[in-house]
Short mmCIF file of C-alpha atoms in Angstrom, two decimals:
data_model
loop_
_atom_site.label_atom_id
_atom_site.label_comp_id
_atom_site.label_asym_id
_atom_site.label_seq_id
_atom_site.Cartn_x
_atom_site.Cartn_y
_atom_site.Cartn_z
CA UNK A 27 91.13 15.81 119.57
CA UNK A 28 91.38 13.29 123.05
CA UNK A 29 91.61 10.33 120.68
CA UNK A 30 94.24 12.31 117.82
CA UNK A 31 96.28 13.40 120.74
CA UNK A 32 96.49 9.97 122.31
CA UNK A 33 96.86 8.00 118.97
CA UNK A 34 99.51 10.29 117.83
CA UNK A 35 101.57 10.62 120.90
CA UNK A 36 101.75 7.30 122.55
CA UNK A 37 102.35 3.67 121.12
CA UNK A 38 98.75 2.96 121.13
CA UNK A 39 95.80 2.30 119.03
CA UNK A 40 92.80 4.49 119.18
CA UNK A 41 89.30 4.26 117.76
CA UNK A 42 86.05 7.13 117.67
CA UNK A 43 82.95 6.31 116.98
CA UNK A 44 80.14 8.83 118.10
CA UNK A 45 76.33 8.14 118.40
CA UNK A 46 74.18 11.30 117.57
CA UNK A 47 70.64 11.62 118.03
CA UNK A 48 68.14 13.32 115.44
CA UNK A 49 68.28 16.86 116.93
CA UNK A 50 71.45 18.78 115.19
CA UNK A 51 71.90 21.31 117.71
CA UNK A 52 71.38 20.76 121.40
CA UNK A 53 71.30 16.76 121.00
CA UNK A 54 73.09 14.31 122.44
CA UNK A 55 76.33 13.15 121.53
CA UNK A 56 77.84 9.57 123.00
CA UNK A 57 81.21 9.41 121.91
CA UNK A 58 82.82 6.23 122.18
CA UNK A 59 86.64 6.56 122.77
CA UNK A 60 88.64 3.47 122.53
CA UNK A 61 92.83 2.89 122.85
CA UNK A 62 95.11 0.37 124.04
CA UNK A 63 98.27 -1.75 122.98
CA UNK A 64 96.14 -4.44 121.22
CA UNK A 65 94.15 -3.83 118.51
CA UNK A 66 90.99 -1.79 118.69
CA UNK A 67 89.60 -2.32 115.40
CA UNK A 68 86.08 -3.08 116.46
CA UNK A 69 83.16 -1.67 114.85
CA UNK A 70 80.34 -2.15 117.64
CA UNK A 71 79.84 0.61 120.32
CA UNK A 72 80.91 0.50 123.83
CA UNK A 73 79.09 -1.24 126.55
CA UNK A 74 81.74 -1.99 129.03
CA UNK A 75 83.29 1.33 130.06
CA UNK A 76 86.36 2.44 132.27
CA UNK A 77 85.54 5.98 132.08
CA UNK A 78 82.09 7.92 131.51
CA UNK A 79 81.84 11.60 131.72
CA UNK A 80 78.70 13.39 131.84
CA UNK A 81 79.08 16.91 130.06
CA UNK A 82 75.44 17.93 130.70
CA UNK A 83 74.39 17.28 134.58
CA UNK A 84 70.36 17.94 132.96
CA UNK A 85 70.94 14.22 131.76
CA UNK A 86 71.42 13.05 135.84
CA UNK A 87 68.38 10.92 136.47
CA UNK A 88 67.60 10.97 133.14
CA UNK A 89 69.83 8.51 131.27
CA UNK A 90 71.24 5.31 132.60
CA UNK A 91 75.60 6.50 132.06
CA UNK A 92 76.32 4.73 135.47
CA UNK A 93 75.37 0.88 134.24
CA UNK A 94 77.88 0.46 131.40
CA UNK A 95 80.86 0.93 133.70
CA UNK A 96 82.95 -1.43 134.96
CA UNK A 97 83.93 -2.85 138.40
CA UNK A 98 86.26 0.30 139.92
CA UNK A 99 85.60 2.88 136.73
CA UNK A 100 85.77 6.64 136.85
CA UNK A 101 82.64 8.93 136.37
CA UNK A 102 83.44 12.57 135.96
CA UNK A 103 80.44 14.83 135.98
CA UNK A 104 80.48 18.83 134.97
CA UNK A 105 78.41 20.35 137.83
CA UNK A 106 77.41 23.41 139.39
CA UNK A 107 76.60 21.97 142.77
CA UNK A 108 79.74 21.67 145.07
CA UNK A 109 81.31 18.41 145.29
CA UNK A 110 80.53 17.77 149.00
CA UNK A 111 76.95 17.78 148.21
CA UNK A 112 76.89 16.41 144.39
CA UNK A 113 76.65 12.79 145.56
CA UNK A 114 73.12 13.68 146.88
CA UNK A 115 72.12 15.01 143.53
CA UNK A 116 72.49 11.59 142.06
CA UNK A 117 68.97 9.42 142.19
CA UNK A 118 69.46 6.44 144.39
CA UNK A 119 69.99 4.36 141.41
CA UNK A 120 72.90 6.15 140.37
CA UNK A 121 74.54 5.78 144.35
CA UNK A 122 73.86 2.60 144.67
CA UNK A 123 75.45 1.75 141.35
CA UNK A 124 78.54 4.18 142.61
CA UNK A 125 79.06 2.23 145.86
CA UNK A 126 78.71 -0.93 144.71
CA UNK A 127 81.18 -0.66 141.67
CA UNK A 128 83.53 1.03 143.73
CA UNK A 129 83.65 3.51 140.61
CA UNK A 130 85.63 7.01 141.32
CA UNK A 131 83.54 10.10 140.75
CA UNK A 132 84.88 13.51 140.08
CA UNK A 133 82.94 16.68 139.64
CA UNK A 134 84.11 19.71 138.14
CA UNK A 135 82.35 22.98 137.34
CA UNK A 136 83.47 23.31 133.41
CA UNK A 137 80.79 25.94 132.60
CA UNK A 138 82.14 28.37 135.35
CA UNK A 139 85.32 27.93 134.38
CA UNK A 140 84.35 28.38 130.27
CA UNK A 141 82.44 31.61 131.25
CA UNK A 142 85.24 32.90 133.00
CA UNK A 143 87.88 32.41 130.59
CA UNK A 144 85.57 33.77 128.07
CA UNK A 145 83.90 30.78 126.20
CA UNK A 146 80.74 30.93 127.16
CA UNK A 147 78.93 27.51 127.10
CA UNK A 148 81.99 26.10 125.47
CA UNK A 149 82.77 23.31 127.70
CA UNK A 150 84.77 20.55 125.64
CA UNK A 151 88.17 22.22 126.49
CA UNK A 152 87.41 22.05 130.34
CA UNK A 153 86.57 18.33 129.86
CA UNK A 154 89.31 16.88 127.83
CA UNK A 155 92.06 18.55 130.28
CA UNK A 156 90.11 16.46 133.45
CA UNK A 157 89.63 13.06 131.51
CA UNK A 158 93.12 13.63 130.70
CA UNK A 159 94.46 14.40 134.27
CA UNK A 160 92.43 11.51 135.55
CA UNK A 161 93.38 8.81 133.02
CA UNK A 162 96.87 9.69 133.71
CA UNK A 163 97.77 8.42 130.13
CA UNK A 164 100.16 11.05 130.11
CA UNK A 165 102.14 12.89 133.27
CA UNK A 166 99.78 16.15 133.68
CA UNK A 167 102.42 19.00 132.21
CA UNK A 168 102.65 16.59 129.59
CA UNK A 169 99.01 16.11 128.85
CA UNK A 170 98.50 19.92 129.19
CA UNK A 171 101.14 21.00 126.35
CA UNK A 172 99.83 18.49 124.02
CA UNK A 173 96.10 19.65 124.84
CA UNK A 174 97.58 23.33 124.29
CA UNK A 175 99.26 22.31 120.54
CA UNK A 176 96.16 20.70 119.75
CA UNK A 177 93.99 24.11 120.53
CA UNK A 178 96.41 25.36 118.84
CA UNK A 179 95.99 23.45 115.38
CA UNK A 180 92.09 23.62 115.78
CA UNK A 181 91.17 27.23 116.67
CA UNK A 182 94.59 28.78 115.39
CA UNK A 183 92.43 30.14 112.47
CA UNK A 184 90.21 31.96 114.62
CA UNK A 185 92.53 33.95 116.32
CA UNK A 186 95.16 34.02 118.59
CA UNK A 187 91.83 35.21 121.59
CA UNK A 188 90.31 32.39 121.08
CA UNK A 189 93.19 30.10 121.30
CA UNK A 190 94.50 31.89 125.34
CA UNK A 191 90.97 31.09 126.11
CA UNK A 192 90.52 27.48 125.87
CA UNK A 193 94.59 27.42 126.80
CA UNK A 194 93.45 29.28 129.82
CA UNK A 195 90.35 26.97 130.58
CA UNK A 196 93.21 24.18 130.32
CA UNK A 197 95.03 25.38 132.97
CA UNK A 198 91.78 26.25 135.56
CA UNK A 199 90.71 22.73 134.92
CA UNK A 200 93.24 21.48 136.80
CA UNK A 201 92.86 22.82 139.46
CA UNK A 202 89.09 22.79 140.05
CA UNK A 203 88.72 19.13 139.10
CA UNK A 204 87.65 17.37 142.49
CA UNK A 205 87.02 13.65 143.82
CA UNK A 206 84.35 13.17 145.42
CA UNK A 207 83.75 11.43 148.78
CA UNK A 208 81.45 8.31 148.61
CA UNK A 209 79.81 7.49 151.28
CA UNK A 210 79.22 3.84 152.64
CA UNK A 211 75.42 3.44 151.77
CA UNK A 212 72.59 5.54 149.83
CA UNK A 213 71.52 8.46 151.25
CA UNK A 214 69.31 11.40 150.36
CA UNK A 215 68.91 11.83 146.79
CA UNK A 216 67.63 13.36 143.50
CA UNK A 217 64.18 12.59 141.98
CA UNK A 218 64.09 13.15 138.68
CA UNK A 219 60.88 15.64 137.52
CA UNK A 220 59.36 13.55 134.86
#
């Protein structure tokens, strides 16, 4: 929907491609957004990002997300732990890669707000409304009613419940999408359990 909504609605190209691995449910998905002005016909996969977002904070420490963005990028991480202390909860790969980038992190707690509003594990919703009020590709009450008409297109047939509670988890996103503060150097931080 992040890549109909922006191809649709602004005067720019847009291109999906998404990398699946072998197990159907509970894989991982790498979905490769890409628009712009020029054309973005290209038929490899992404290796030099502006924007990563981690959907599944298990995969911290686990896969390398950090090394394909660029110089000043944006990582946005769903999270349960607060984001005053998140930053220590990356491995000292991860911060090192952070400071030296310069790349701006945000952290938001998606699955508290999806259980909230009623979805359950249902994240997606919760993490298209923060890409989209970080990218700024649209002005935010902007971004939110075409998020909302979208929800409303692909879960209209399942009820007008389901559709007030991902247009409710757009509107909690918002406000409980936060930046976090980098520090200067590495400090304390995660070791992965291997």
């Amino acid at each position: 929907d992040s890549i109909k909504i922006i191809g649709e609605n602004t005067d720019m190209n847009a291109q999906a491609y998404f990398s699946y691995d072998s197990k159907k449910s509970g894989g991982i998905t790498i979905s490769h957004l890409r628009f712009g002005k020029s054309s973005v016909n290209m038929p490899w996969l992404i290796d030099s990002a502006d924007f990563v977002a981690c959907h599944n904070p298990a995969y911290i420490g686990r896969y390398d997300m950090l090394s394909p963005l660029k110089k000043g990028g944006v990582f946005l991480l769903n999270s349960r732990v607060s984001s005053g202390e998140v930053f220590e909860h990356l491995t000292a790969d991860e911060q090192k890669q952070i400071i030296e980038k310069k790349i701006k992190f945000y952290n938001i707690d998606a699955l508290k707000i999806s259980e909230e509003v009623g979805l359950g594990t249902r994240i997606n919703t919760v993490m298209q409304a923060a890409f989209f009020k970080i990218s700024g590709i649209f002005p935010e009450e902007e971004a939110i009613a075409l998020i909302k008409n979208a929800i409303k297109k692909t879960f209209g047939r399942k009820g007008e419940d389901i559709v007030k509670m991902n247009w409710a988890a757009v509107d909690a996103a918002s406000a409980a999408l936060e930046e976090v503060k980098i520090p200067a150097q590495v400090g304390q931080s995660y070791v992965p359990k291997r």
